XYZ file of C-alpha atoms in Angstrom:
546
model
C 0.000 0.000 0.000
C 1.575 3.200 -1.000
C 2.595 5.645 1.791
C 0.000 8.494 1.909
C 1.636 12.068 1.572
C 2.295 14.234 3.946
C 0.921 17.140 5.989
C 3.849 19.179 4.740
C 4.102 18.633 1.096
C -0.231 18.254 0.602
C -0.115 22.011 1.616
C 2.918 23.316 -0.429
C 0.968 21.588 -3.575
C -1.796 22.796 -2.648
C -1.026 26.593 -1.785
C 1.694 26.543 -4.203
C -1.037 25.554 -7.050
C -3.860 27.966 -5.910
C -1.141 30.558 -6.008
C -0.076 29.555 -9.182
C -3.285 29.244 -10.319
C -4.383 32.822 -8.844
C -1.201 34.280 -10.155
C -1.389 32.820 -13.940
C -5.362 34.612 -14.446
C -4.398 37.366 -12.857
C -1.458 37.898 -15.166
C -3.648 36.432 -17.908
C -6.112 38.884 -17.311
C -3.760 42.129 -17.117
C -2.057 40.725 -20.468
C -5.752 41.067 -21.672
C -6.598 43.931 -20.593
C -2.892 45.993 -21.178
C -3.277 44.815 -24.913
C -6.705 46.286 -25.256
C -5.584 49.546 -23.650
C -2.596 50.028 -25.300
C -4.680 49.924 -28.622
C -7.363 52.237 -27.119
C -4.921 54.708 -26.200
C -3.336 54.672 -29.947
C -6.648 54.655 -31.148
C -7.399 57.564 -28.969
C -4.092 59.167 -29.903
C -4.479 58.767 -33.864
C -8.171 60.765 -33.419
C -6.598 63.642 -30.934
C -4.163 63.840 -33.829
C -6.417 63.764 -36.305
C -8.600 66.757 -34.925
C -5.612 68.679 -34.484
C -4.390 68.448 -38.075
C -8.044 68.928 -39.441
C -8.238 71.544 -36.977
C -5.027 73.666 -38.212
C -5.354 76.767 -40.679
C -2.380 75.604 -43.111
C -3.875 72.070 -43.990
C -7.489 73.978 -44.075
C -5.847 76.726 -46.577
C -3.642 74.094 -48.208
C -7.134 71.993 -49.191
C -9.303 75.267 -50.159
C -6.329 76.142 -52.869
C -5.323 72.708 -53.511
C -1.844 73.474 -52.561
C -0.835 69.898 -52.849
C 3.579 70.205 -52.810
C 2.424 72.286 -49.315
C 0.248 69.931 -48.009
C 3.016 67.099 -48.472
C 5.436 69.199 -46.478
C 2.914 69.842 -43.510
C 1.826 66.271 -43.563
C 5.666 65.148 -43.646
C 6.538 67.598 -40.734
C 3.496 66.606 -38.170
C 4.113 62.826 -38.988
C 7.229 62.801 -37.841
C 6.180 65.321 -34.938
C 3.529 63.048 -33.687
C 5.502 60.061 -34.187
C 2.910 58.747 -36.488
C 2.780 56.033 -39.739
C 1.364 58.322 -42.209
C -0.710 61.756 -41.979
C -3.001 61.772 -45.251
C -5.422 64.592 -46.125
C -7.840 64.045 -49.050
C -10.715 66.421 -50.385
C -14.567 66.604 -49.807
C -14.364 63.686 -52.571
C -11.751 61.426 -50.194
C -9.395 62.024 -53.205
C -5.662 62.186 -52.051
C -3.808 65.556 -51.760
C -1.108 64.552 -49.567
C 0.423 61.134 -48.960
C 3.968 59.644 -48.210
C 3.788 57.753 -51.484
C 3.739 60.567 -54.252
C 2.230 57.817 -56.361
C -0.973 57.572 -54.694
C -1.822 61.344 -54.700
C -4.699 61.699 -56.894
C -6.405 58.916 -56.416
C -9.462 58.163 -54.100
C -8.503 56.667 -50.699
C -10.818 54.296 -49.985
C -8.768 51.612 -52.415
C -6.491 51.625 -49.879
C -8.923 50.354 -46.914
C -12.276 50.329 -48.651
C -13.036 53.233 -46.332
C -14.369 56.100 -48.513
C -14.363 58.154 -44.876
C -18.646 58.709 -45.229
C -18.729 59.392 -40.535
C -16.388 61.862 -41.424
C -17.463 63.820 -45.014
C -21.453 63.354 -44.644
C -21.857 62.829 -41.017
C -18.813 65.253 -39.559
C -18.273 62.769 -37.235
C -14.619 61.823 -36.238
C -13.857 58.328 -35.677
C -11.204 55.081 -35.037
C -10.656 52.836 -37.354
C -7.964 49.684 -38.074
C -7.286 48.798 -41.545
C -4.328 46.919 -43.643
C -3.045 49.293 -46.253
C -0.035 49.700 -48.635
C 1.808 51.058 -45.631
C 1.236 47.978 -43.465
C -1.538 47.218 -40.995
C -2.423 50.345 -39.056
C -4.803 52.021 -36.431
C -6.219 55.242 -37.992
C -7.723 58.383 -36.386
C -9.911 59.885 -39.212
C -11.295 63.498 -38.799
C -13.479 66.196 -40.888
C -11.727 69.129 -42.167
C -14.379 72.045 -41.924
C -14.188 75.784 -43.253
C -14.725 77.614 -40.134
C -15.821 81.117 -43.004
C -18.704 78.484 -44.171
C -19.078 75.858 -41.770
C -18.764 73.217 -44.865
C -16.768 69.973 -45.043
C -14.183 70.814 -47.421
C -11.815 67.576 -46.690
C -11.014 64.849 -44.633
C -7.496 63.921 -42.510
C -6.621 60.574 -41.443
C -3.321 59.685 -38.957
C -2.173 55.897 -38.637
C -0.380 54.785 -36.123
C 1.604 51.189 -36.868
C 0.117 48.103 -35.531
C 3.556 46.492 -35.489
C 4.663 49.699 -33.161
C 1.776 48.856 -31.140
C 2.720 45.338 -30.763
C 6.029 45.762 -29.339
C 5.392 48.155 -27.013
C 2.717 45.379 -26.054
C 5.290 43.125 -25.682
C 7.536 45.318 -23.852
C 4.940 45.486 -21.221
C 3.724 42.298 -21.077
C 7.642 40.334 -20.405
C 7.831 43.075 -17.417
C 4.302 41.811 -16.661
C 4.966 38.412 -16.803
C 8.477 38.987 -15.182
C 6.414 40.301 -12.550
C 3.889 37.564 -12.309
C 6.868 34.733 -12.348
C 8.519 36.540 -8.977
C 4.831 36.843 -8.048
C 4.711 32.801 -8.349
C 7.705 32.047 -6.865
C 7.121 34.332 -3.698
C 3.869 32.196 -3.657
C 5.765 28.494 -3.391
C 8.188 30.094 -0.435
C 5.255 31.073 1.341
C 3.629 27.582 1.027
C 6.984 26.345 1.757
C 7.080 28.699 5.166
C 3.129 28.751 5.734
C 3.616 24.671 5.835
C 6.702 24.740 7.672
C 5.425 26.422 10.506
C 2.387 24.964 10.625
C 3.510 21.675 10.816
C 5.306 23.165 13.733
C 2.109 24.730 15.264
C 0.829 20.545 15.415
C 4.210 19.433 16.794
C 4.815 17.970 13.631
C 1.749 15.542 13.345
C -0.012 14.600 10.901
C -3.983 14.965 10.363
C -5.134 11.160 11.187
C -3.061 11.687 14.167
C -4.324 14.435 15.425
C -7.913 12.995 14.671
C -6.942 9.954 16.411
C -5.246 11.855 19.495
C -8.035 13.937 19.594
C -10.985 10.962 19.901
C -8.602 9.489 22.441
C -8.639 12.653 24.430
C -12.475 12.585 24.377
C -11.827 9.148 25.696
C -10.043 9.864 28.254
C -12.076 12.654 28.736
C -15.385 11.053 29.179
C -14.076 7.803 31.188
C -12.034 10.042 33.943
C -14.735 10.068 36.840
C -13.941 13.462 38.205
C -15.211 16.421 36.360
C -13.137 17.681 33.934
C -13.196 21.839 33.129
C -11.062 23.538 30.790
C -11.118 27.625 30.370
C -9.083 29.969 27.811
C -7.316 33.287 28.031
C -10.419 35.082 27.959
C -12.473 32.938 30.834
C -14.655 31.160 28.702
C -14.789 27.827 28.949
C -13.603 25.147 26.064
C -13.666 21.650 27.643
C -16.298 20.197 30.224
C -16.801 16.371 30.594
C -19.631 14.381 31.270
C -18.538 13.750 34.683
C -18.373 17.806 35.331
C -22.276 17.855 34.814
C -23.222 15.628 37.025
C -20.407 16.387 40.204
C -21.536 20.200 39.938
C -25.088 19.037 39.226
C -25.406 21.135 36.090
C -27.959 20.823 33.375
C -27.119 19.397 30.163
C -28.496 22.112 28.516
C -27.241 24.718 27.414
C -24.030 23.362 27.265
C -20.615 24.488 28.968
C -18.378 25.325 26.029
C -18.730 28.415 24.957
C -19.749 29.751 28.012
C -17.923 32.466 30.787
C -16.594 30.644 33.650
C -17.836 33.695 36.142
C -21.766 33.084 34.594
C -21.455 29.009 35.035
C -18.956 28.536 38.133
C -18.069 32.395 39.594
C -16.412 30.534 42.915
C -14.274 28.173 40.881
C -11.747 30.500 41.254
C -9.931 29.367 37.853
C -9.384 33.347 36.870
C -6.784 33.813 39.731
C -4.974 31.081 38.273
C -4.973 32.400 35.023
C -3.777 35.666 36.139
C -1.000 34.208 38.804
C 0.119 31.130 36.850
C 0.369 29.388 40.223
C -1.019 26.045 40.286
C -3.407 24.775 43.048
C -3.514 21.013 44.171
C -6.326 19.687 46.419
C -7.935 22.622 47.197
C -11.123 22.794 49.066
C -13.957 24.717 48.009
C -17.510 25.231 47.965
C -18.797 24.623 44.732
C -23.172 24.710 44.025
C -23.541 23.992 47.148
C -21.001 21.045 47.161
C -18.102 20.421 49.206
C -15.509 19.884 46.277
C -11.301 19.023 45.880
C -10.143 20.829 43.180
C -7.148 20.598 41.369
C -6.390 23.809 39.287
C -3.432 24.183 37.156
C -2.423 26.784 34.272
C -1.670 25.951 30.576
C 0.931 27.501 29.061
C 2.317 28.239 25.216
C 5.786 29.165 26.259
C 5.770 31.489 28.560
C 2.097 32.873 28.012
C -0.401 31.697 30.308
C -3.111 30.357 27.627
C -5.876 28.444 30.054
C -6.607 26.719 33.189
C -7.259 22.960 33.418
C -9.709 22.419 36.538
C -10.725 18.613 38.125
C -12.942 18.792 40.834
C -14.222 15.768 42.904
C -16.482 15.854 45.956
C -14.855 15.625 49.081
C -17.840 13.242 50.574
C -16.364 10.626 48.501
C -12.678 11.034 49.550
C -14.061 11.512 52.826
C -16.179 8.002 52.446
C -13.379 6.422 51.580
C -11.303 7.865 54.129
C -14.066 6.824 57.034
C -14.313 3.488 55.391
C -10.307 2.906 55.746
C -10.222 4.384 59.333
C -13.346 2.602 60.433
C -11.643 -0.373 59.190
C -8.688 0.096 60.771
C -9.894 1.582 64.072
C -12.429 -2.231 63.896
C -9.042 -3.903 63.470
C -7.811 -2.167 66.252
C -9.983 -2.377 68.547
C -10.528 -6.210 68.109
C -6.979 -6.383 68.812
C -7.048 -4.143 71.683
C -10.248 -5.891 72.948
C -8.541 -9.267 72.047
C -5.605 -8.353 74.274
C -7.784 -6.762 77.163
C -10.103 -9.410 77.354
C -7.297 -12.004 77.162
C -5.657 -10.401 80.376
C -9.258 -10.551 81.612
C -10.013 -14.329 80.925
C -6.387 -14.957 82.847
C -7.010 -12.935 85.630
C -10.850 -14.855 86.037
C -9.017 -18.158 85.123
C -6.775 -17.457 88.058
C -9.312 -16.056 90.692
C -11.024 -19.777 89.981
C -8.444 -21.228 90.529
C -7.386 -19.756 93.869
C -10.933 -20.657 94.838
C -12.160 -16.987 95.062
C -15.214 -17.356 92.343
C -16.904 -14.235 94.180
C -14.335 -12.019 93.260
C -13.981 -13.543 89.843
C -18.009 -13.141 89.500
C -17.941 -9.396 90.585
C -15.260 -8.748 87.948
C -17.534 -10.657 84.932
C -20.316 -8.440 86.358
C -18.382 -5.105 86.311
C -17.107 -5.562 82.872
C -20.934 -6.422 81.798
C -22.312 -3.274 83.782
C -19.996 -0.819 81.992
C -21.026 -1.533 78.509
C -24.494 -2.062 79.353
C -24.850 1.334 81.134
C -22.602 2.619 77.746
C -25.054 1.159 75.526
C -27.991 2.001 77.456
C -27.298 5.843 77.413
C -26.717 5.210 73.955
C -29.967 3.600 72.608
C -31.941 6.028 75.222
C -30.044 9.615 74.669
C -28.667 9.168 70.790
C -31.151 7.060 69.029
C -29.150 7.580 65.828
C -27.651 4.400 64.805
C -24.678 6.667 62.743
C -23.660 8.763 65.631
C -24.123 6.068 68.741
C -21.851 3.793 66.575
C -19.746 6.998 66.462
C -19.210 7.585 70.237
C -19.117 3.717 71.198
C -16.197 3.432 68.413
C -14.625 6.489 70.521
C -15.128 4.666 73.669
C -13.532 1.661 72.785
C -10.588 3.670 71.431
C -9.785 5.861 74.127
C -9.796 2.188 76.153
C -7.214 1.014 73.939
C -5.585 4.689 74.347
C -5.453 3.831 78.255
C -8.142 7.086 78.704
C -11.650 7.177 79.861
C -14.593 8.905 77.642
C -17.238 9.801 79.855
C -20.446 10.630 78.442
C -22.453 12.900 80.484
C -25.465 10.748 81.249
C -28.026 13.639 81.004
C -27.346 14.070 77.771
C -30.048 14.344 75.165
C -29.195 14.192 70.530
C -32.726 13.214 69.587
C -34.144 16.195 67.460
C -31.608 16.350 64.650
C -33.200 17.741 61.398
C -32.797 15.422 58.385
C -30.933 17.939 56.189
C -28.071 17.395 58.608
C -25.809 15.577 57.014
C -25.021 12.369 59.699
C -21.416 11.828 57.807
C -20.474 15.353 57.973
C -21.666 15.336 61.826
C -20.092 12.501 62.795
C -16.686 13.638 60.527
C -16.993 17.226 62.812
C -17.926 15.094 66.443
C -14.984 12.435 65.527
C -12.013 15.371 65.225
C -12.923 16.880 68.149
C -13.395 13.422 70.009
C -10.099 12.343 68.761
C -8.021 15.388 69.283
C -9.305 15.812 72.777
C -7.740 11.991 73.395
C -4.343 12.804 72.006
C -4.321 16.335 74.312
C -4.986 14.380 77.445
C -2.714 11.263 76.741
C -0.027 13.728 75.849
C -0.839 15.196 79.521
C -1.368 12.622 81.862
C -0.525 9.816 80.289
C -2.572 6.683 80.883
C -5.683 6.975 83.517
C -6.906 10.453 81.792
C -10.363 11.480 81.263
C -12.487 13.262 77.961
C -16.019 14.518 78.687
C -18.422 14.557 76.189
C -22.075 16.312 77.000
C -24.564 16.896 74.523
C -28.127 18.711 74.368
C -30.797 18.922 71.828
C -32.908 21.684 73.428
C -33.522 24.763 72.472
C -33.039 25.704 68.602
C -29.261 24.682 68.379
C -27.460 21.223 68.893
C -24.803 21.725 71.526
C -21.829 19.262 71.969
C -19.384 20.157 74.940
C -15.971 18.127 74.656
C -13.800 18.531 77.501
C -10.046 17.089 77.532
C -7.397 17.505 80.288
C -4.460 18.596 77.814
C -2.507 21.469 78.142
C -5.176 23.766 77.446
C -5.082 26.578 73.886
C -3.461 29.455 74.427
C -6.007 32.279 73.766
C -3.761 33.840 71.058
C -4.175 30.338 69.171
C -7.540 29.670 69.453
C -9.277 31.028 66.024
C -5.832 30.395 64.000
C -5.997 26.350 64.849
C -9.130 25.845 62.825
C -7.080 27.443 59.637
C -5.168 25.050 57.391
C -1.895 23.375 58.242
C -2.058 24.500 61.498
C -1.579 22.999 64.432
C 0.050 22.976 68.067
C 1.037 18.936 67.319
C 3.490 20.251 64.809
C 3.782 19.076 61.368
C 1.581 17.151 58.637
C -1.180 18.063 61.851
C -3.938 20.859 60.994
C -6.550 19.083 59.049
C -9.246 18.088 61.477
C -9.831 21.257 62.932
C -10.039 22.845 59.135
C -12.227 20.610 58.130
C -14.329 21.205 61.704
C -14.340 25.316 60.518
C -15.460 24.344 56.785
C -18.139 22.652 57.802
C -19.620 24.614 60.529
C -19.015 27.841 57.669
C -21.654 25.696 55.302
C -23.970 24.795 57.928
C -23.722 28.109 59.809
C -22.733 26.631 63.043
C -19.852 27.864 65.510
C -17.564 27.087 67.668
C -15.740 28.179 71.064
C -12.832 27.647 72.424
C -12.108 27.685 76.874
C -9.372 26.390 79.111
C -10.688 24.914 82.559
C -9.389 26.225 85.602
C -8.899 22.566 86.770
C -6.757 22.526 83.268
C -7.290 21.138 79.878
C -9.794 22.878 77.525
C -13.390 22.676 76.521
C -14.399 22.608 72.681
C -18.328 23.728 72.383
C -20.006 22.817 69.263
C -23.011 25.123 67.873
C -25.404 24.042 65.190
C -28.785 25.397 64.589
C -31.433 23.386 63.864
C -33.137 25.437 61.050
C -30.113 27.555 59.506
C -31.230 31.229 58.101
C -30.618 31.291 54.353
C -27.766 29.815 52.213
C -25.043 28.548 54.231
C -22.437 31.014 54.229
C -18.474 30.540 52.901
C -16.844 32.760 55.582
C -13.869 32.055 56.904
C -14.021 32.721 60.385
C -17.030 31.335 62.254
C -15.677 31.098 65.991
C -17.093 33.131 68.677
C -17.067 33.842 72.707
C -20.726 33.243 73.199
């Protein structure tokens, strides 16, 4: 199978062709139309001529007295003064008086042309004609001489004007024409040549199936990538959306993204900072239709010209599912082994009370271990009839046991009346941070043997959760900047939970406080209202003194 040509050398045939093409009728057609008025112009010149000889008193006198040896001379003199053929002047009858061949004086001269000059002697009308005479072929201006005493035609004058002369200065024009038009053609092929050339450099050298084929797999790719997929230019508007973009932002298919401003579709996707700082963003978190989103924003660049901004977004629920899923698994795994090993020791110690013979004592441990979790799960089922957040705080329980702490729950507490629209993941996500922080604070504190409160109330029109630790308390100048990104007073890769605490109680428009005990340690208080005014709100700062 022969190879098919390429990119390159289809376009220099083709623009070098057109060009040539272009080039040849347009030379074509000034050829054309040079010829024709180079012989209007003679023609035009051999009747201005014409009119002027007719016109002057000698020839008129010369005709009236038939002064032919004078009209010779004349006609001579303005021949070669005009630069014409011939000048001839004949009577009212067309007979010759004056004419370059002597010979032909006296006779009529239309056997020269067949033209007895009739526009001219009956009609006094001047005219252009081109005939083949004795002096070669020849365009002739032919006027009537007229006695300006009677106002009679007394004679007629005609000037020629060579067709041969014509002709070469014809073809003196037309090779500078067609010089022209040759440069004209070869300019053309070096701008093919160059047009190509760069073009081909403009594709990064590929050829048309390839970019066809490159440009269904990007559609591919486009469509099969499960985050949503945005793409804007220089000028905001955007030129790329996926399928997976309309339904993580919840958009309607119609009308559809492309073509569209980024500020009228998405105005807090933030992709126009990007395009004016050229900084790229990674796994930021954002607000996005009312979704919590990820989004990965990064510039596109033609050198060093910031030309677009690529967005993914993904919604953080489903990183944060994930994430849940992989901690719940491996807090389960942990606490079977920590429950494992605790009731192990347990089994050994009742093993060994048997043994010694002192079954009361090993009874009244069985029946303390039984009363704890039944009193845990009995506060449970009565004060926090939802399944997600009971199996929340009994998954903390177990933990801080493994941790060596205590969580108390305060037994008058009370989380029945949760609206629906709460979401239980995000509540649980929110009540889990500050659970699990207040653990690490006390263990780094007292060690083994410390103690977390947790009291919660339903009454009224907000939920309230109180978590108490006995860490080292917050200092009060740290207090709103530990719910902001990154930071922490654990130190490093620390600074998430808290964030993510802020972000959500920003949606919901919920707050939070922040106390040290006098007894030491430090109590986080959880806000949320039960029936939240308006949108929730994307402020940054929603921590108060109450």
């Amino acid at each position: 199978m022969p190879r098919k040509t390429k990119l390159k050398t289809r376009m220099i045939l083709t623009l070098g062709l057109l060009g040539a093409l272009q080039t040849i009728l347009i030379g074509g057609f000034a050829g054309y139309y040079l010829s024709n008025s180079l012989y209007e112009e003679i023609g035009r010149r051999a009747l201005m001529v014409a009119k002027t000889v007719a016109a002057t008193p000698a020839v008129i006198e010369g005709i009236r007295s038939q002064d032919i040896p004078a009209l010779n001379r004349l006609a001579r003199q303005l021949a070669e003064t005009n630069e014409a053929l011939f000048i001839v002047v004949g009577d009212r009858h067309a007979i010759r008086l004056a004419h370059p061949d002597p010979e032909r004086i006296g006779f009529s001269m239309g056997d020269d042309d067949g033209d007895y000059g009739r526009p001219a002697l009956v009609e006094g009308r001047a005219y252009v004609a081109m005939a083949k005479g004795n002096l070669g072929e020849s365009m002739r201006g032919k006027a009537p001489v007229v006695d300006p005493r009677t106002g009679d035609i007394i004679g007629i004058v005609s000037v020629g004007y060579s067709v041969t002369q014509v002709e070469a200065t014809i073809r003196r024009y037309k090779f500078v024409l067609y010089g022209v038009v040759g440069l004209m053609l070869m300019v053309t092929v070096l701008s093919a040549i160059v047009i190509a050339g760069r073009f081909k450099r403009a594709i990064f050298g590929l050829e048309p199936e390839e970019i066809a084929r490159l440009f269904q797999e990007r559609e591919a790719t486009l469509q099969s990538v499960r985050e949503g997929i945005i793409a804007i230019n220089r000028d905001g508007i955007i030129t790329t959306a996926n399928r997976a973009a309309y339904e993580t932002l919840d958009l309607p298919a119609e009308p559809p993204l492309t073509g569209r401003p980024i500020l009228e579709v998405l105005p807090e996707s933030q992709l126009l900072s990007v395009l004016t700082s050229g900084q790229p963003d990674f796994d930021g978190e954002i607000w996005l239709r009312g979704r919590q989103m990820v989004v990965n924003r990064l510039p596109v660049r033609q050198g060093d010209d910031i030309i677009g901004v690529v967005a993914s977004f993904r919604l953080r629920n489903e990183l944060d599912l994930v994430s849940r899923q992989l901690t719940r698994i491996q807090q389960y795994a942990d606490t079977l082994r920590s429950q494992t090993h605790e009731y192990s020791n347990k089994l050994h110690t009742i093993a060994g009370l048997i043994q010694l013979g002192a079954s009361q004592e090993a009874l009244n441990l069985i029946g303390s271990e039984i009363s704890d979790h039944q009193a845990l799960l009995h506060l449970l089922l009565e004060a926090v009839p939802d399944p997600v957040i009971a199996g929340c705080l009994l998954g903390k329980y177990n933990r801080a046991r493994e941790m060596g702490l205590r969580l108390d729950i305060d037994p008058d507490s009370q989380m029945i009346d949760i609206p629906d629209a709460l979401p239980r993941d995000q509540l649980v996500s929110v009540l889990g941070n500050l659970i699990d922080n207040a653990l690490e604070a006390t263990r780094e504190q007292t060690g083994a043997g410390g103690r977390v409160m947790l009291s919660m109330t339903d009454l009224g029109e907000e939920l309230i959760f109180e978590v108490e630790d006995q860490g080292p308390g917050v200092p009060e100048h740290a207090r709103r900047a530990i719910f902001e990104k990154g930071v922490s007073t654990k130190g490093e890769a620390h600074g998430i939970g808290l964030h993510l605490v802020q972000q959500f109680l920003n949606r919901w428009g919920g707050s939070v406080t922040v106390d040290n005990l006098p007894e030491g340690g430090s109590r986080f208080t959880l806000y949320l209202p039960k029936h939240p005014e308006g949108e929730p709100h994307h402020g940054t700062d929603s921590t108060s003194d109450r």
